[in-house]
């Protein structure tokens, strides 16, 4: 059985003091949760202070991006060593905002994925189609090649997480229906099975992201191939994110 993973992606939100305030309240509110994993991905500036609060709790820390090199003349970038040093165990890679606002290619994302696993960080590889790609019937082609190219060279014994985030459902209030999301999740698991074998494919967690809220999380999590959520807006308030963590209760 795959243990559910509920992840919050704060994107470019929260100052250090706002992050600390959230983290203190949040760890108390979820301290008794053991049957699902919990991850929060704050902006870089809040990683270290938040890690001091999460340390020794059931809440894991992740970053929202990284560069693939360990150090050097890469102005403005953050390395996997720095993320580990700041207390991260996960890193989101290939988020649609990185792909579409900052022009990240599958090739660059693959370098980051390989670097993350080789440094012992668990990558959360995001895939997802644009509205026009869905309308043109290209969803499976797009997410299939994002998955395959993003994971090129990754060995079956490395841990990684996949997040399906249809771009048209991010921050728009339009969630994919559970059935529509499940169809893509099932496809992604079949693709993982082709690439890594069925045993590995059955163990990989595939999260859904895109306007997940306390009101719609139960329906999504009831699907066979949806193993968690990657939550943007609704992870910014302790109350709504705690409700999402406690889905189905
Ligand atoms: P929203 O939950 O705000 O739609 O964001 C989803 C997302 O992009 C998480 O990575």
GROMACS .gro file of C-alpha atoms and ligand atoms in nm:
model
  259
    1UNK     CA    1   0.000   0.000   0.000
    2UNK     CA    2   0.119   0.348  -0.084
    3UNK     CA    3   0.116   0.584   0.214
    4UNK     CA    4  -0.061   0.907   0.116
    5UNK     CA    5   0.154   1.219   0.087
    6UNK     CA    6  -0.003   1.560   0.138
    7UNK     CA    7   0.231   1.836   0.022
    8UNK     CA    8   0.200   2.214   0.042
    9UNK     CA    9   0.369   2.433  -0.217
   10UNK     CA   10   0.375   2.787  -0.084
   11UNK     CA   11   0.514   2.927  -0.412
   12UNK     CA   12   0.638   3.289  -0.369
   13UNK     CA   13   0.441   3.350  -0.049
   14UNK     CA   14   0.524   3.418   0.317
   15UNK     CA   15   0.804   3.614   0.480
   16UNK     CA   16   1.030   3.443   0.736
   17UNK     CA   17   0.816   3.559   1.027
   18UNK     CA   18   0.492   3.450   0.856
   19UNK     CA   19   0.648   3.110   0.781
   20UNK     CA   20   0.760   3.064   1.142
   21UNK     CA   21   0.416   3.154   1.273
   22UNK     CA   22   0.250   2.903   1.037
   23UNK     CA   23   0.504   2.630   1.116
   24UNK     CA   24   0.459   2.660   1.494
   25UNK     CA   25   0.080   2.634   1.475
   26UNK     CA   26   0.084   2.366   1.206
   27UNK     CA   27   0.317   2.116   1.380
   28UNK     CA   28   0.091   2.125   1.686
   29UNK     CA   29  -0.223   2.074   1.480
   30UNK     CA   30  -0.092   1.766   1.293
   31UNK     CA   31   0.127   1.609   1.563
   32UNK     CA   32  -0.100   1.303   1.596
   33UNK     CA   33  -0.114   1.223   1.222
   34UNK     CA   34   0.080   0.902   1.150
   35UNK     CA   35  -0.107   0.734   0.864
   36UNK     CA   36  -0.004   0.988   0.597
   37UNK     CA   37   0.314   1.177   0.517
   38UNK     CA   38   0.315   1.556   0.533
   39UNK     CA   39   0.544   1.788   0.339
   40UNK     CA   40   0.572   2.166   0.320
   41UNK     CA   41   0.774   2.351   0.056
   42UNK     CA   42   0.832   2.714   0.161
   43UNK     CA   43   1.033   2.970  -0.038
   44UNK     CA   44   1.413   2.941  -0.004
   45UNK     CA   45   1.445   3.222   0.251
   46UNK     CA   46   1.220   3.038   0.498
   47UNK     CA   47   1.371   2.690   0.467
   48UNK     CA   48   1.624   2.702   0.748
   49UNK     CA   49   1.411   2.877   1.012
   50UNK     CA   50   1.118   2.644   0.937
   51UNK     CA   51   1.345   2.338   0.948
   52UNK     CA   52   1.428   2.417   1.310
   53UNK     CA   53   1.057   2.395   1.393
   54UNK     CA   54   0.990   2.080   1.183
   55UNK     CA   55   1.298   1.899   1.318
   56UNK     CA   56   1.188   1.593   1.518
   57UNK     CA   57   0.822   1.626   1.407
   58UNK     CA   58   0.619   1.436   1.147
   59UNK     CA   59   0.637   1.726   0.897
   60UNK     CA   60   0.899   1.703   0.621
   61UNK     CA   61   1.059   2.000   0.448
   62UNK     CA   62   1.105   2.049   0.074
   63UNK     CA   63   1.224   2.318  -0.165
   64UNK     CA   64   1.038   2.438  -0.475
   65UNK     CA   65   1.333   2.423  -0.717
   66UNK     CA   66   1.711   2.384  -0.730
   67UNK     CA   67   2.002   2.392  -0.973
   68UNK     CA   68   2.180   2.068  -1.057
   69UNK     CA   69   2.539   2.173  -0.981
   70UNK     CA   70   2.684   2.149  -0.629
   71UNK     CA   71   2.845   2.495  -0.623
   72UNK     CA   72   3.011   2.757  -0.838
   73UNK     CA   73   2.945   3.061  -1.053
   74UNK     CA   74   2.567   3.023  -1.097
   75UNK     CA   75   2.438   3.357  -0.969
   76UNK     CA   76   2.095   3.334  -0.814
   77UNK     CA   77   2.083   2.955  -0.798
   78UNK     CA   78   2.062   2.714  -0.502
   79UNK     CA   79   2.233   2.373  -0.495
   80UNK     CA   80   2.123   2.032  -0.365
   81UNK     CA   81   2.394   2.050  -0.096
   82UNK     CA   82   2.250   2.381   0.026
   83UNK     CA   83   1.899   2.237   0.038
   84UNK     CA   84   2.013   1.936   0.240
   85UNK     CA   85   2.208   2.162   0.472
   86UNK     CA   86   1.895   2.375   0.524
   87UNK     CA   87   1.698   2.066   0.633
   88UNK     CA   88   1.522   1.961   0.311
   89UNK     CA   89   1.451   1.602   0.221
   90UNK     CA   90   1.232   1.673  -0.086
   91UNK     CA   91   1.246   1.911  -0.382
   92UNK     CA   92   0.971   2.001  -0.630
   93UNK     CA   93   1.110   1.993  -0.986
   94UNK     CA   94   0.952   2.083  -1.319
   95UNK     CA   95   0.657   2.270  -1.172
   96UNK     CA   96   0.447   2.417  -1.454
   97UNK     CA   97   0.536   2.768  -1.338
   98UNK     CA   98   0.906   2.679  -1.382
   99UNK     CA   99   0.831   2.530  -1.724
  100UNK     CA  100   0.605   2.804  -1.857
  101UNK     CA  101   0.718   3.126  -1.683
  102UNK     CA  102   1.090   3.045  -1.661
  103UNK     CA  103   1.122   2.832  -1.973
  104UNK     CA  104   1.258   2.513  -1.813
  105UNK     CA  105   1.293   2.225  -2.059
  106UNK     CA  106   1.252   1.852  -1.997
  107UNK     CA  107   1.627   1.823  -2.048
  108UNK     CA  108   1.711   2.074  -1.773
  109UNK     CA  109   1.451   1.922  -1.541
  110UNK     CA  110   1.604   1.577  -1.599
  111UNK     CA  111   1.949   1.708  -1.493
  112UNK     CA  112   1.791   1.844  -1.176
  113UNK     CA  113   1.608   1.516  -1.106
  114UNK     CA  114   1.930   1.315  -1.146
  115UNK     CA  115   2.120   1.556  -0.924
  116UNK     CA  116   1.848   1.547  -0.656
  117UNK     CA  117   1.844   1.165  -0.634
  118UNK     CA  118   2.222   1.144  -0.632
  119UNK     CA  119   2.228   1.381  -0.334
  120UNK     CA  120   1.960   1.192  -0.143
  121UNK     CA  121   1.679   1.441  -0.203
  122UNK     CA  122   1.343   1.300  -0.313
  123UNK     CA  123   1.232   1.481  -0.630
  124UNK     CA  124   0.864   1.560  -0.675
  125UNK     CA  125   0.853   1.567  -1.056
  126UNK     CA  126   0.557   1.770  -1.183
  127UNK     CA  127   0.387   1.699  -1.515
  128UNK     CA  128   0.076   1.850  -1.667
  129UNK     CA  129  -0.085   1.970  -1.988
  130UNK     CA  130  -0.197   2.319  -2.093
  131UNK     CA  131  -0.564   2.379  -2.169
  132UNK     CA  132  -0.500   2.393  -2.544
  133UNK     CA  133  -0.304   2.067  -2.529
  134UNK     CA  134  -0.599   1.899  -2.355
  135UNK     CA  135  -0.841   2.044  -2.611
  136UNK     CA  136  -0.624   1.913  -2.895
  137UNK     CA  137  -0.626   1.564  -2.740
  138UNK     CA  138  -0.255   1.576  -2.657
  139UNK     CA  139  -0.274   1.523  -2.279
  140UNK     CA  140  -0.124   1.173  -2.274
  141UNK     CA  141   0.151   1.265  -2.523
  142UNK     CA  142   0.251   1.570  -2.319
  143UNK     CA  143   0.248   1.414  -1.972
  144UNK     CA  144   0.398   1.089  -2.106
  145UNK     CA  145   0.700   1.265  -2.254
  146UNK     CA  146   0.741   1.493  -1.950
  147UNK     CA  147   0.751   1.178  -1.736
  148UNK     CA  148   0.982   0.980  -1.960
  149UNK     CA  149   1.225   1.263  -2.030
  150UNK     CA  150   1.220   1.389  -1.671
  151UNK     CA  151   1.312   1.045  -1.537
  152UNK     CA  152   1.571   0.949  -1.800
  153UNK     CA  153   1.863   0.770  -1.635
  154UNK     CA  154   1.693   0.743  -1.296
  155UNK     CA  155   1.730   0.396  -1.146
  156UNK     CA  156   1.433   0.196  -1.020
  157UNK     CA  157   1.575   0.187  -0.669
  158UNK     CA  158   1.575   0.568  -0.630
  159UNK     CA  159   1.282   0.722  -0.450
  160UNK     CA  160   1.079   0.979  -0.642
  161UNK     CA  161   0.728   1.121  -0.638
  162UNK     CA  162   0.521   1.231  -0.939
  163UNK     CA  163   0.269   1.515  -0.931
  164UNK     CA  164   0.006   1.548  -1.202
  165UNK     CA  165  -0.095   1.913  -1.223
  166UNK     CA  166  -0.312   2.006  -1.521
  167UNK     CA  167  -0.206   2.365  -1.587
  168UNK     CA  168  -0.566   2.477  -1.648
  169UNK     CA  169  -0.655   2.371  -1.292
  170UNK     CA  170  -0.375   2.557  -1.111
  171UNK     CA  171  -0.490   2.861  -0.916
  172UNK     CA  172  -0.805   2.883  -1.127
  173UNK     CA  173  -1.053   2.718  -0.892
  174UNK     CA  174  -1.118   2.461  -1.169
  175UNK     CA  175  -1.032   2.119  -1.028
  176UNK     CA  176  -1.013   1.820  -1.254
  177UNK     CA  177  -1.295   1.583  -1.162
  178UNK     CA  178  -1.172   1.280  -0.968
  179UNK     CA  179  -1.249   1.059  -1.271
  180UNK     CA  180  -1.063   1.282  -1.515
  181UNK     CA  181  -0.759   1.301  -1.285
  182UNK     CA  182  -0.769   0.925  -1.225
  183UNK     CA  183  -0.757   0.859  -1.600
  184UNK     CA  184  -0.426   1.048  -1.626
  185UNK     CA  185  -0.288   0.897  -1.304
  186UNK     CA  186  -0.364   0.548  -1.436
  187UNK     CA  187  -0.186   0.634  -1.762
  188UNK     CA  188   0.118   0.765  -1.568
  189UNK     CA  189   0.137   0.448  -1.361
  190UNK     CA  190   0.124   0.234  -1.676
  191UNK     CA  191   0.403   0.444  -1.823
  192UNK     CA  192   0.606   0.401  -1.501
  193UNK     CA  193   0.551   0.028  -1.532
  194UNK     CA  194   0.691   0.030  -1.889
  195UNK     CA  195   0.992   0.231  -1.774
  196UNK     CA  196   1.070   0.071  -1.437
  197UNK     CA  197   0.864  -0.248  -1.410
  198UNK     CA  198   0.533  -0.305  -1.237
  199UNK     CA  199   0.669  -0.349  -0.885
  200UNK     CA  200   0.830  -0.006  -0.886
  201UNK     CA  201   0.526   0.150  -1.060
  202UNK     CA  202   0.298   0.019  -0.784
  203UNK     CA  203   0.516   0.179  -0.516
  204UNK     CA  204   0.549   0.531  -0.665
  205UNK     CA  205   0.321   0.796  -0.521
  206UNK     CA  206   0.139   1.005  -0.781
  207UNK     CA  207  -0.003   1.326  -0.635
  208UNK     CA  208  -0.276   1.540  -0.788
  209UNK     CA  209  -0.239   1.919  -0.788
  210UNK     CA  210  -0.465   2.201  -0.908
  211UNK     CA  211  -0.717   2.383  -0.686
  212UNK     CA  212  -0.721   2.111  -0.419
  213UNK     CA  213  -0.932   2.228  -0.125
  214UNK     CA  214  -1.088   2.079   0.188
  215UNK     CA  215  -1.416   2.050  -0.009
  216UNK     CA  216  -1.280   1.842  -0.298
  217UNK     CA  217  -0.992   1.642  -0.147
  218UNK     CA  218  -1.201   1.345  -0.032
  219UNK     CA  219  -1.333   1.272  -0.382
  220UNK     CA  220  -0.985   1.290  -0.533
  221UNK     CA  221  -0.823   1.076  -0.263
  222UNK     CA  222  -1.089   0.807  -0.308
  223UNK     CA  223  -0.943   0.723  -0.652
  224UNK     CA  224  -0.718   0.416  -0.680
  225UNK     CA  225  -0.423   0.588  -0.843
  226UNK     CA  226  -0.433   0.922  -0.658
  227UNK     CA  227  -0.190   0.890  -0.369
  228UNK     CA  228  -0.181   1.242  -0.237
  229UNK     CA  229  -0.212   1.610  -0.318
  230UNK     CA  230   0.020   1.897  -0.406
  231UNK     CA  231  -0.161   2.199  -0.270
  232UNK     CA  232  -0.092   2.564  -0.354
  233UNK     CA  233  -0.337   2.828  -0.231
  234UNK     CA  234  -0.511   2.612   0.028
  235UNK     CA  235  -0.176   2.526   0.196
  236UNK     CA  236  -0.120   2.889   0.298
  237UNK     CA  237  -0.368   2.884   0.588
  238UNK     CA  238  -0.316   2.643   0.877
  239UNK     CA  239  -0.687   2.569   0.907
  240UNK     CA  240  -0.746   2.469   0.545
  241UNK     CA  241  -0.421   2.272   0.511
  242UNK     CA  242  -0.488   2.079   0.834
  243UNK     CA  243  -0.831   1.987   0.693
  244UNK     CA  244  -0.669   1.862   0.372
  245UNK     CA  245  -0.410   1.659   0.568
  246UNK     CA  246  -0.703   1.499   0.752
  247UNK     CA  247  -0.895   1.410   0.434
  248UNK     CA  248  -1.148   1.130   0.466
  249UNK     CA  249  -1.193   1.154   0.841
  250LIG     P1  250  -0.335   2.570  -0.641
  250LIG     O1  251  -0.367   2.466  -0.535
  250LIG     O2  252  -0.326   2.708  -0.586
  250LIG     O3  253  -0.423   2.556  -0.761
  250LIG     O4  254  -0.184   2.536  -0.690
  250LIG     C1  255  -0.154   2.408  -0.731
  250LIG     C2  256  -0.007   2.397  -0.751
  250LIG     O5  257   0.047   2.447  -0.847
  250LIG     C3  258   0.070   2.325  -0.648
  250LIG     O6  259   0.202   2.302  -0.690
   0.00000   0.00000   0.00000
